[in-house]
Coordinates of C-alpha atoms in Angstrom, one line a residue:
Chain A
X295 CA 0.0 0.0 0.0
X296 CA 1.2 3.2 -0.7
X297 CA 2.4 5.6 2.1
X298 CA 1.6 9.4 2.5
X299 CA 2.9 11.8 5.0
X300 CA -0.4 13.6 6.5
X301 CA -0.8 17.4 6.0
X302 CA -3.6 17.8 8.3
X303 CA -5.1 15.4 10.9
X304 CA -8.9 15.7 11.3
X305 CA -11.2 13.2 13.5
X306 CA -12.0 10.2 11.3
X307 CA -9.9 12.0 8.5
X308 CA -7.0 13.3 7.4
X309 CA -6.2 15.7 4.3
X310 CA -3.1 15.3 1.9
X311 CA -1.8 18.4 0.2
X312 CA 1.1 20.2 -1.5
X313 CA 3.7 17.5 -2.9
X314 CA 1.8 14.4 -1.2
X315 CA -1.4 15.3 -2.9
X316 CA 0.7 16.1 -6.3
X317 CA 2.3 12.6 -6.2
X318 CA -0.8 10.5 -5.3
X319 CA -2.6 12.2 -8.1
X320 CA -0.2 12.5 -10.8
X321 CA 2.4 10.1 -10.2
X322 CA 0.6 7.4 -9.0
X323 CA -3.0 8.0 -10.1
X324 CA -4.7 6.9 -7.1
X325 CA -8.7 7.2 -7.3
X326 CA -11.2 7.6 -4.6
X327 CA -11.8 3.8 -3.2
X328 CA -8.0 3.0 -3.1
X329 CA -6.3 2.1 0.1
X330 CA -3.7 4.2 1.3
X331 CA -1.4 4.5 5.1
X332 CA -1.3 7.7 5.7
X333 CA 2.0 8.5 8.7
X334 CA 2.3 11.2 11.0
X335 CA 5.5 12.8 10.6
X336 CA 5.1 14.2 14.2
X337 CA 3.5 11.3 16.7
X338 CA 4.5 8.1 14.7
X339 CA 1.0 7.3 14.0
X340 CA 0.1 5.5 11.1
X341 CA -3.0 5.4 9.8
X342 CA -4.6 2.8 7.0
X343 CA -7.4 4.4 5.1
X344 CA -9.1 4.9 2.3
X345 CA -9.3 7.5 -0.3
X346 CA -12.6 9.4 -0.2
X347 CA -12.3 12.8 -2.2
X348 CA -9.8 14.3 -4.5
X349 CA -10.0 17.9 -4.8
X350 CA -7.9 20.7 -6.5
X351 CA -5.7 21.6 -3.5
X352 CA -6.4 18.2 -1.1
X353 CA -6.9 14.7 -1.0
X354 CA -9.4 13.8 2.0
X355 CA -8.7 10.0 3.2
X356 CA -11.2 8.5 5.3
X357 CA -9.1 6.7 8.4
X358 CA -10.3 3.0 9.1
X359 CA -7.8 2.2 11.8
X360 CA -4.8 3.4 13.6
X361 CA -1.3 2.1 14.8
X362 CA 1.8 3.1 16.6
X363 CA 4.1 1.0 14.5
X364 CA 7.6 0.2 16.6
X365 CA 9.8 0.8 13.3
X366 CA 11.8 4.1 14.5
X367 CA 15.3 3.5 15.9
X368 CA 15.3 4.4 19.8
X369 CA 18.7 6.1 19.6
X370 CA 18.8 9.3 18.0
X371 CA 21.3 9.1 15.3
X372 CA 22.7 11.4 13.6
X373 CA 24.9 12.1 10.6
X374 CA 27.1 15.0 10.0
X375 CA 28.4 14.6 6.5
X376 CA 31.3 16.8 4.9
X377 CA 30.0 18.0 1.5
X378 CA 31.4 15.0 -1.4
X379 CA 31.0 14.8 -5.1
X380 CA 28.6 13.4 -7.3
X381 CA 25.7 11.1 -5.9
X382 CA 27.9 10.1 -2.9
X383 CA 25.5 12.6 -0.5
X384 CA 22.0 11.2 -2.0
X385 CA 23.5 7.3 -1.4
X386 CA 24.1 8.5 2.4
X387 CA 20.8 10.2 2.8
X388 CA 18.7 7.4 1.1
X389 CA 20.5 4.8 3.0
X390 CA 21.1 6.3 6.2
X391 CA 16.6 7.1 6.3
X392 CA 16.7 2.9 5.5
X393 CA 18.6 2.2 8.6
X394 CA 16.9 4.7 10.6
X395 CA 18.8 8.0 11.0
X396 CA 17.3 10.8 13.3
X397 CA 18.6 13.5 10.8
X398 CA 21.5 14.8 8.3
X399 CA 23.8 17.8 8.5
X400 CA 25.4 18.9 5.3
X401 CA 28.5 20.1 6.2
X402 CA 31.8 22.5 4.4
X403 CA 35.0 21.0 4.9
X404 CA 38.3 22.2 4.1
X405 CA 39.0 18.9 1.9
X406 CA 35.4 19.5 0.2
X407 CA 35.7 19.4 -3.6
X408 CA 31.9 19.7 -3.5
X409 CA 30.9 23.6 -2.7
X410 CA 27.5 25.2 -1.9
X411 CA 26.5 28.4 -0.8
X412 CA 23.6 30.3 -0.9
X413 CA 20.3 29.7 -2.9
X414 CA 22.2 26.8 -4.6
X415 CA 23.3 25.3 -0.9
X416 CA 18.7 25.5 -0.4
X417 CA 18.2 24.2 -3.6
X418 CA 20.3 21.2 -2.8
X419 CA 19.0 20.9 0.8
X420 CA 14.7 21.1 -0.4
X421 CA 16.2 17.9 -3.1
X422 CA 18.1 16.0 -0.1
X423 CA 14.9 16.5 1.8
X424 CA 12.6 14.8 -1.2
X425 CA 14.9 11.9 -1.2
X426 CA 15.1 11.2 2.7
X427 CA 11.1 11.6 2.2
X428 CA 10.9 8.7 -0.3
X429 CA 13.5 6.3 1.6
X430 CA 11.2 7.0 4.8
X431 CA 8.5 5.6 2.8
X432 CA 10.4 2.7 1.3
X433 CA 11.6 1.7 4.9
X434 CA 8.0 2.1 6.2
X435 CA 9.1 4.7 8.5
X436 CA 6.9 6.8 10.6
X437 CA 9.3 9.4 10.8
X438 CA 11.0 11.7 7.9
X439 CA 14.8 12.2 8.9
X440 CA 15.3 15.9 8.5
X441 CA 18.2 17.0 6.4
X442 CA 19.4 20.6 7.6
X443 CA 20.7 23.7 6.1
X444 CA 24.5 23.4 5.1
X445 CA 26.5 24.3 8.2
X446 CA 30.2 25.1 8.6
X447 CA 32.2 23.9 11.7
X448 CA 31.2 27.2 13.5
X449 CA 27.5 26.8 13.2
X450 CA 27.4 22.6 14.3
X451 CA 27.2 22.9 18.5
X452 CA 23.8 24.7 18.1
X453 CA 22.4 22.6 15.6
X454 CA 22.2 19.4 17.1
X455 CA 20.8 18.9 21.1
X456 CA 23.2 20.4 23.9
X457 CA 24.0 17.0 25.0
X458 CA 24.8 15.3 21.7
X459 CA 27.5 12.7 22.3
X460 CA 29.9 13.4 19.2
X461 CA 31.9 10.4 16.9
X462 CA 34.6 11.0 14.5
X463 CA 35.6 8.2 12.5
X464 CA 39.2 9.2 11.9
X465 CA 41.9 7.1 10.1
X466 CA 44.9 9.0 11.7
X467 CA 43.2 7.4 14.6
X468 CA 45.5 4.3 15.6
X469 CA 44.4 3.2 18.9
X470 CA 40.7 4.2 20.2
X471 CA 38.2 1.7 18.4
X472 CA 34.9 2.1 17.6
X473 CA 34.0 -0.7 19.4
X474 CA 35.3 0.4 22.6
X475 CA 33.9 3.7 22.8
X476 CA 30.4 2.3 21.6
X477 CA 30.2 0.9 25.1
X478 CA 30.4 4.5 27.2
X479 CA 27.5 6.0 25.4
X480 CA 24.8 6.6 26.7
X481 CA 21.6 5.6 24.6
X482 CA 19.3 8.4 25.8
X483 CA 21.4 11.0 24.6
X484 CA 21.5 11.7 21.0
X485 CA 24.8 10.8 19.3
X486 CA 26.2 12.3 16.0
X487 CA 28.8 11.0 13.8
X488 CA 30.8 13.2 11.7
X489 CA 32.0 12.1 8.1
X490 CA 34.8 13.5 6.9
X491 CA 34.5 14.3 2.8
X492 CA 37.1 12.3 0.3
X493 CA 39.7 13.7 1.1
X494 CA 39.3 12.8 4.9
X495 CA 39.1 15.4 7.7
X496 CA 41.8 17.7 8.2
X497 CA 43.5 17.9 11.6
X498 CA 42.6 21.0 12.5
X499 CA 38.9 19.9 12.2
X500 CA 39.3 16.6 14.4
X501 CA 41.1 18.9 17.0
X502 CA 37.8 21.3 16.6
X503 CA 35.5 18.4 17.4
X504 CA 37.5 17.4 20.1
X505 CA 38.3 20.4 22.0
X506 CA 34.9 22.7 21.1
X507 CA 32.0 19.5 20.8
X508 CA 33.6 17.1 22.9
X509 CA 33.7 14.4 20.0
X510 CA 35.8 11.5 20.4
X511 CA 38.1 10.0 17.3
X512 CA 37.8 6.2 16.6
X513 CA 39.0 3.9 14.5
X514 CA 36.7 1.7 11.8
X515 CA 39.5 -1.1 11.7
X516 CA 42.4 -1.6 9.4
X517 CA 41.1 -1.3 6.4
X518 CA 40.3 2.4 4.3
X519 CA 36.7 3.1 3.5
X520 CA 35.1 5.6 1.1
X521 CA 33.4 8.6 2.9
X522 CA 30.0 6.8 2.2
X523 CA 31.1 3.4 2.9
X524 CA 32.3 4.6 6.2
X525 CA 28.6 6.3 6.6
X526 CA 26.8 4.1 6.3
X527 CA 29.0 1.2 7.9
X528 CA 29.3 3.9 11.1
X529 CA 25.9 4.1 11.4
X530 CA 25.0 0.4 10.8
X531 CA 27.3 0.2 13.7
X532 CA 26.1 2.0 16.0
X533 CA 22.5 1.7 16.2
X534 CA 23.4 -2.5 15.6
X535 CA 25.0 -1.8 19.5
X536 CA 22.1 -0.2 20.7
X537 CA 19.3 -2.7 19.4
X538 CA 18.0 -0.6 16.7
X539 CA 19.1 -3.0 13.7
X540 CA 20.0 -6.9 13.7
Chain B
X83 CA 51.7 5.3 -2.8
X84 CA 50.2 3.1 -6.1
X85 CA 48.8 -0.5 -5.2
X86 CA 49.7 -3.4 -7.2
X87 CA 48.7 -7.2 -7.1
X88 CA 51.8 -9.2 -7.8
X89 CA 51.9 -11.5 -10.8
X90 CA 55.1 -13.0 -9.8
X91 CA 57.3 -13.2 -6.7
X92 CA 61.4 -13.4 -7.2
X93 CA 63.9 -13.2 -4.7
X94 CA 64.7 -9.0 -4.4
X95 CA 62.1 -8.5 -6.9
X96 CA 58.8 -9.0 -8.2
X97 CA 57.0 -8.7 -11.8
X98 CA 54.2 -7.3 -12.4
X99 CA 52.4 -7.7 -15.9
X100 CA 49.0 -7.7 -18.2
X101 CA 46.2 -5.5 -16.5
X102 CA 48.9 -4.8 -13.5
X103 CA 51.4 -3.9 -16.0
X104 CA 48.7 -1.7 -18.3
X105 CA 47.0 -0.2 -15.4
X106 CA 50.9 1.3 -14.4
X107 CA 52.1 1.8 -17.7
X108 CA 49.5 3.3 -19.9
X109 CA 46.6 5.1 -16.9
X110 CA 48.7 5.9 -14.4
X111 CA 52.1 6.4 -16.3
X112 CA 54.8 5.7 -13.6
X113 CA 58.0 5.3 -14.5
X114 CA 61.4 3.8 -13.4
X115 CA 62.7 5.4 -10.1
X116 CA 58.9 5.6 -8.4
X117 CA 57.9 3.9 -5.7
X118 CA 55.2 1.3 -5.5
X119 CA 53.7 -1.0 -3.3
X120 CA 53.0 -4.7 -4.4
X121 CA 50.6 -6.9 -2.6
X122 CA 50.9 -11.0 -3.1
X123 CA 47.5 -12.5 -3.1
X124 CA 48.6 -15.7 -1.5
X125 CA 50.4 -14.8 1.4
X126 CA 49.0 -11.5 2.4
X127 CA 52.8 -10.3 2.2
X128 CA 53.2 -6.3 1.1
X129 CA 56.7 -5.0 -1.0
X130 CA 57.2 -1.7 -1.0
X131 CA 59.6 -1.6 -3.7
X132 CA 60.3 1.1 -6.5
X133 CA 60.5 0.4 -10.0
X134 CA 63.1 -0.7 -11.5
X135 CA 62.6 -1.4 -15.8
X136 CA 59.6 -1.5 -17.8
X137 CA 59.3 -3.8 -20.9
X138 CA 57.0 -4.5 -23.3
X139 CA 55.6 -7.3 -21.6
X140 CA 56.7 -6.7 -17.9
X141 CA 57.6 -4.4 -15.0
X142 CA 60.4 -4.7 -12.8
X143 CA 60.1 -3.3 -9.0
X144 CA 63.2 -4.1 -6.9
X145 CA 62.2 -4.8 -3.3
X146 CA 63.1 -2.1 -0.5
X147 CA 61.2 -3.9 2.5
X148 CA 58.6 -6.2 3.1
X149 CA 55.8 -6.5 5.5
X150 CA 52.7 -9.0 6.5
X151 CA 50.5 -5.7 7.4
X152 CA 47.2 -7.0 9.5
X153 CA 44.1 -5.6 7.5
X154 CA 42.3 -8.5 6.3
X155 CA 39.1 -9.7 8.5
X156 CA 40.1 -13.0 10.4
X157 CA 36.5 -13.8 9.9
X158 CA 35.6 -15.3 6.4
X159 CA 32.2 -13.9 5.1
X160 CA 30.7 -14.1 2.3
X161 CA 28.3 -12.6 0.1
X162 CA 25.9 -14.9 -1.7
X163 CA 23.6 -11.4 -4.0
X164 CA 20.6 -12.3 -6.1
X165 CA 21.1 -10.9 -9.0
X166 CA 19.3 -7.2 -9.3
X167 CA 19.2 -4.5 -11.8
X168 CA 21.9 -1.6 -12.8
X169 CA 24.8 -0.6 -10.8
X170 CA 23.3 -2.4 -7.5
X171 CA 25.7 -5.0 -7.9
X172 CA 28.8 -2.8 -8.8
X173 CA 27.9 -0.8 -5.7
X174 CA 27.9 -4.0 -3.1
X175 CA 30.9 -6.0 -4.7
X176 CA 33.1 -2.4 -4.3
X177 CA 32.1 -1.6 -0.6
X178 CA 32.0 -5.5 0.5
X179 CA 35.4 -5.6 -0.5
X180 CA 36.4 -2.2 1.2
X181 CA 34.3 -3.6 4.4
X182 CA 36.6 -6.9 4.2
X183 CA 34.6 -10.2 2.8
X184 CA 36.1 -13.0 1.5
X185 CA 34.3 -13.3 -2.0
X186 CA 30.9 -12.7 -3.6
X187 CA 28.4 -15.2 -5.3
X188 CA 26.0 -13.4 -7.8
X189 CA 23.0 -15.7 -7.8
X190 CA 19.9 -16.4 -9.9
X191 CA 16.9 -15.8 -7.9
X192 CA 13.4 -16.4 -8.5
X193 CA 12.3 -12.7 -8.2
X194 CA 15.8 -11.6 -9.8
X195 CA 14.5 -9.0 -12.6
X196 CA 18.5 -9.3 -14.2
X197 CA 19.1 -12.3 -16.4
X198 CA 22.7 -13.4 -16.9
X199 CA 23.6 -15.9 -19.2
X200 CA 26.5 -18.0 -21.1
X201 CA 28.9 -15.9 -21.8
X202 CA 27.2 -12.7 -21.3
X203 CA 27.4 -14.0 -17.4
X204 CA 31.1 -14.8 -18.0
X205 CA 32.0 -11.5 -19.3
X206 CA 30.1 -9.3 -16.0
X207 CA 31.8 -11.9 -13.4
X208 CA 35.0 -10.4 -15.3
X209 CA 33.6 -6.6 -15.0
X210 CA 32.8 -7.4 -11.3
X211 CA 36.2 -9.3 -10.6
X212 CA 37.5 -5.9 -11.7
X213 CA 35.9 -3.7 -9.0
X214 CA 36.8 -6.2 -6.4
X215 CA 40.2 -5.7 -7.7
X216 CA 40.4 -1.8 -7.8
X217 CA 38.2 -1.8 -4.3
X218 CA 40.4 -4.5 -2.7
X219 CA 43.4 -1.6 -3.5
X220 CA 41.7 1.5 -2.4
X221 CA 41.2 0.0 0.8
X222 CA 44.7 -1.7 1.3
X223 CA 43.9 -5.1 1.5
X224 CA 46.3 -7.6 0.6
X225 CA 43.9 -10.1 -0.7
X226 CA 41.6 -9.3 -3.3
X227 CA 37.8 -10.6 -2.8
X228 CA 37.2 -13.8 -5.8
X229 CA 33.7 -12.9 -7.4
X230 CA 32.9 -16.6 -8.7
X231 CA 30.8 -17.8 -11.5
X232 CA 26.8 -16.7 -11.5
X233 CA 25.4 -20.2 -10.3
X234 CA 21.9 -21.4 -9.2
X235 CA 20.8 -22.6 -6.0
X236 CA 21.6 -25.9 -6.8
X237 CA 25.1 -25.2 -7.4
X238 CA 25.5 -23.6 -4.2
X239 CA 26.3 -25.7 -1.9
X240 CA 29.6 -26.7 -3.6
X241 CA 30.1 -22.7 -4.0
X242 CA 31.7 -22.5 -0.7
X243 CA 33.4 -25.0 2.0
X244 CA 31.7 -27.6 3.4
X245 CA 31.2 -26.2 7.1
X246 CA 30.4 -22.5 5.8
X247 CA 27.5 -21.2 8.1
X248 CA 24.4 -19.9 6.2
X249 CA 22.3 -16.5 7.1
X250 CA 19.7 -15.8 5.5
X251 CA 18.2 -11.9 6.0
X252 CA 14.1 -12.4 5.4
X253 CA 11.6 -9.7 6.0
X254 CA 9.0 -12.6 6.6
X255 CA 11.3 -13.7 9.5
X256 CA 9.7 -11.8 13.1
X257 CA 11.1 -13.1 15.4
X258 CA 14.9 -14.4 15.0
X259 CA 17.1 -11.4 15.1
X260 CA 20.2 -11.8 13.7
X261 CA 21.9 -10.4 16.9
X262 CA 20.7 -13.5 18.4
X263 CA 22.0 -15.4 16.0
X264 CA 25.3 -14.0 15.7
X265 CA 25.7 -15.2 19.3
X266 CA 25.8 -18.7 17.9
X267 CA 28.3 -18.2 15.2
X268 CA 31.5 -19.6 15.3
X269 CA 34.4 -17.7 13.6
X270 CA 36.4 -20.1 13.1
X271 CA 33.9 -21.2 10.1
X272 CA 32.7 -19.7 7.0
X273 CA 30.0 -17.4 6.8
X274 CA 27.5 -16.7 4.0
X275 CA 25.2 -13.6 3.7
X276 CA 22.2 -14.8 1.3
X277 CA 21.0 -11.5 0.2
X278 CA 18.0 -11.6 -2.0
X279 CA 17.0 -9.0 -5.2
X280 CA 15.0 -6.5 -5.2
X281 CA 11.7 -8.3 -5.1
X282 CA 13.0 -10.3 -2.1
X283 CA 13.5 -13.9 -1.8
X284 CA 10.2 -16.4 -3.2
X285 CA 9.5 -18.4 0.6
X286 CA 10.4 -22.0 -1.9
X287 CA 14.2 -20.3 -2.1
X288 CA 14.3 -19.4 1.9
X289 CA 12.9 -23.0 2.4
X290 CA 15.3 -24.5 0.2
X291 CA 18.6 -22.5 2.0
X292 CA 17.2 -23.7 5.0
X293 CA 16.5 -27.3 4.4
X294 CA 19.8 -28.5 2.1
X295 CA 22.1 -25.2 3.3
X296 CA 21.0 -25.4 7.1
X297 CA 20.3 -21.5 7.0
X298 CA 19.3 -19.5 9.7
X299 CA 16.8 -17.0 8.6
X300 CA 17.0 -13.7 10.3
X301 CA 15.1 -10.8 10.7
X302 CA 17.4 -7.1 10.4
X303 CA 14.8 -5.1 12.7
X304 CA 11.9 -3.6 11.6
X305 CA 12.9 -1.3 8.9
X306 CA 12.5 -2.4 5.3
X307 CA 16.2 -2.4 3.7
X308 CA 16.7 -2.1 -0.2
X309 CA 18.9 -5.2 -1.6
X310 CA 22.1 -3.4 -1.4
X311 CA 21.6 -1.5 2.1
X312 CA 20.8 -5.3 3.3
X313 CA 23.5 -6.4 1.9
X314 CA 25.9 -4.1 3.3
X315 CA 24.6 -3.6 6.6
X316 CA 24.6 -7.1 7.3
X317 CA 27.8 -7.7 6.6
X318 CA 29.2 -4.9 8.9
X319 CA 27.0 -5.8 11.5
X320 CA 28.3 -9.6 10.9
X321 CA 32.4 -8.5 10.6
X322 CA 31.7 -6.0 13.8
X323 CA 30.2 -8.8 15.8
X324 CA 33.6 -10.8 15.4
X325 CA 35.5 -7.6 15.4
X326 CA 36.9 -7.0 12.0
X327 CA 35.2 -4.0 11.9
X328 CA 35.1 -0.8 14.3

């Protein structure tokens, strides 16, 4: 059945508009009578229904019953990833939603080939958005993983919580493994892993997370991994330690 | 410094020649006096050496020191991927191999939407050997992942050794996680990943693998996971458990 992210929540209803009204009726041609579960992005409700009016600005689905699936991951994860080339940041954002990421921070590094400022950096964003938006739906999700602005080192303490607990997969780091700090964090507090860009991180910018957001440096293992391998592997990890895959 | 996979080992030297030779030569144009590193397949040995002649059918590298550098996974795991559609493949054979598994087994599935045949098949396992090759580099290994021949389930079983431990990730499986499982494992054995296509495994194949393969069907958490993301995430989760990874 196909999955919607609600607009508006009513009693017995619930109205489908904008982008989720555009796709149901022109991409997927969905008539009055069809079956659709309609999510809310907000209480993790979900909501199997049926379509009951299609109108020029909404889509009003009549709910027939109501869940509280248990698909989110109960660790909040997130991913801080330096800007990379080509499709490497849509392969982290679609795969990271499938594995159950809280959220995505685009983020400049100094070995970034990739650059984005200004309306180009939103443009980019509002697309990253659309694709974490589809993986939800793919992975039956009940929660959209929100990709944020593109931030620079300066801006990253304020846009996670206050007591984010911070990984940085660095391979300069010989000695502290993944595996070892995995077992001091603590699972109610969020934790964010930054991803350095090709290039890797800089020193300067592990010593930042370090000093200024606390992060520690670990080691993957021997062997080198691409900036999305180690993504996606990082976060596999992680939430794999906690429960929340496996 | 360049990677190379040794095509024969001499006493202060070794030769490298055909795609070795043409990959130096001709893409990345080195020439006498430049230093390379050669891997040996066999022994997991590494030569960093520096070239010494190149001839129209060899290179020379004279040996400056040798050294047996730990980065392969002390665990074997393998990948057995039904066969699905456009770069999917590409993508899991080149971060497998940076990850660390021992080999990939394309397969024919059911639900597989990708036909491979005769020497059509022949010619992709080459493509795909390839990747392995270039990935197996990137990532310093020392041994380079063997993609085998595309077989069909019945061929399987002879695929891999004889005591090789069989998992088999199924969204139909609720209640066998595979951290359970993992418990159970011994690493002293094989272990294979079955991964199935994009339209999942057919409940016939998952019946088969567990009746005549004695696989263990597990469930990855509640999430739905694309064929790739499965197949990647599992086999972190599998090489962390055993710690060859983080």
């Amino acid at each position: 059945m196909n999955r919607f992210k609600i607009t508006e929540l009513g009693n017995d209803v619930f109205w489908l508009r904008d982008s989720e009204r555009e796709h149901l009726v022109r991409v997927l041609r969905l008539k009055p009578g069809d079956m659709v579960v309609g999510f809310d992005n907000k209480t993790g409700m979900e909501y199997t229904s049926v379509i009951q009016k299609i109108e020029d600005s909404s889509v009003t689905c009549r709910i027939l019953s109501a869940d509280q699936p248990d698909v989110e991951a109960h660790t909040s994860v997130y991913l801080v990833a330096g800007l990379s080339k080509g499709e490497k940041m849509e392969w982290v954002i679609q795969k990271g939603t499938e594995l159950g990421m809280e959220g995505l921070t685009p983020l400049r590094t100094k070995r970034s080939v990739m650059q984005l400022e200004g309306s180009k950096a939103q443009d980019r964003v509002v697309r990253w958005q659309k694709i974490a938006s589809e993986a939800a739906k793919q992975s039956h999700r009940v929660q959209e993983p929100v990709i944020s602005k593109v931030c620079d080192w300066r801006d990253l303490a304020e846009q996670l919580p206050p007591d984010t607990q911070w990984l940085i997969p660095y391979e300069e780091e010989l000695t502290q493994r993944l595996a070892s700090v995995l077992k001091s964090l603590d699972p109610k507090r969020p934790i964010a892993i930054l991803i350095g860009p090709e290039g890797g991180f800089d020193p300067t910018e592990v010593a930042f997370a370090q000093e200024k957001l606390g992060a520690q440096s670990v080691s993957l293992g021997p062997r080198i991994l691409r900036t999305e391998t180690a993504a996606v592997a990082t976060l596999t990890m992680v939430l794999a330690h906690f429960g929340d895959l496996g």
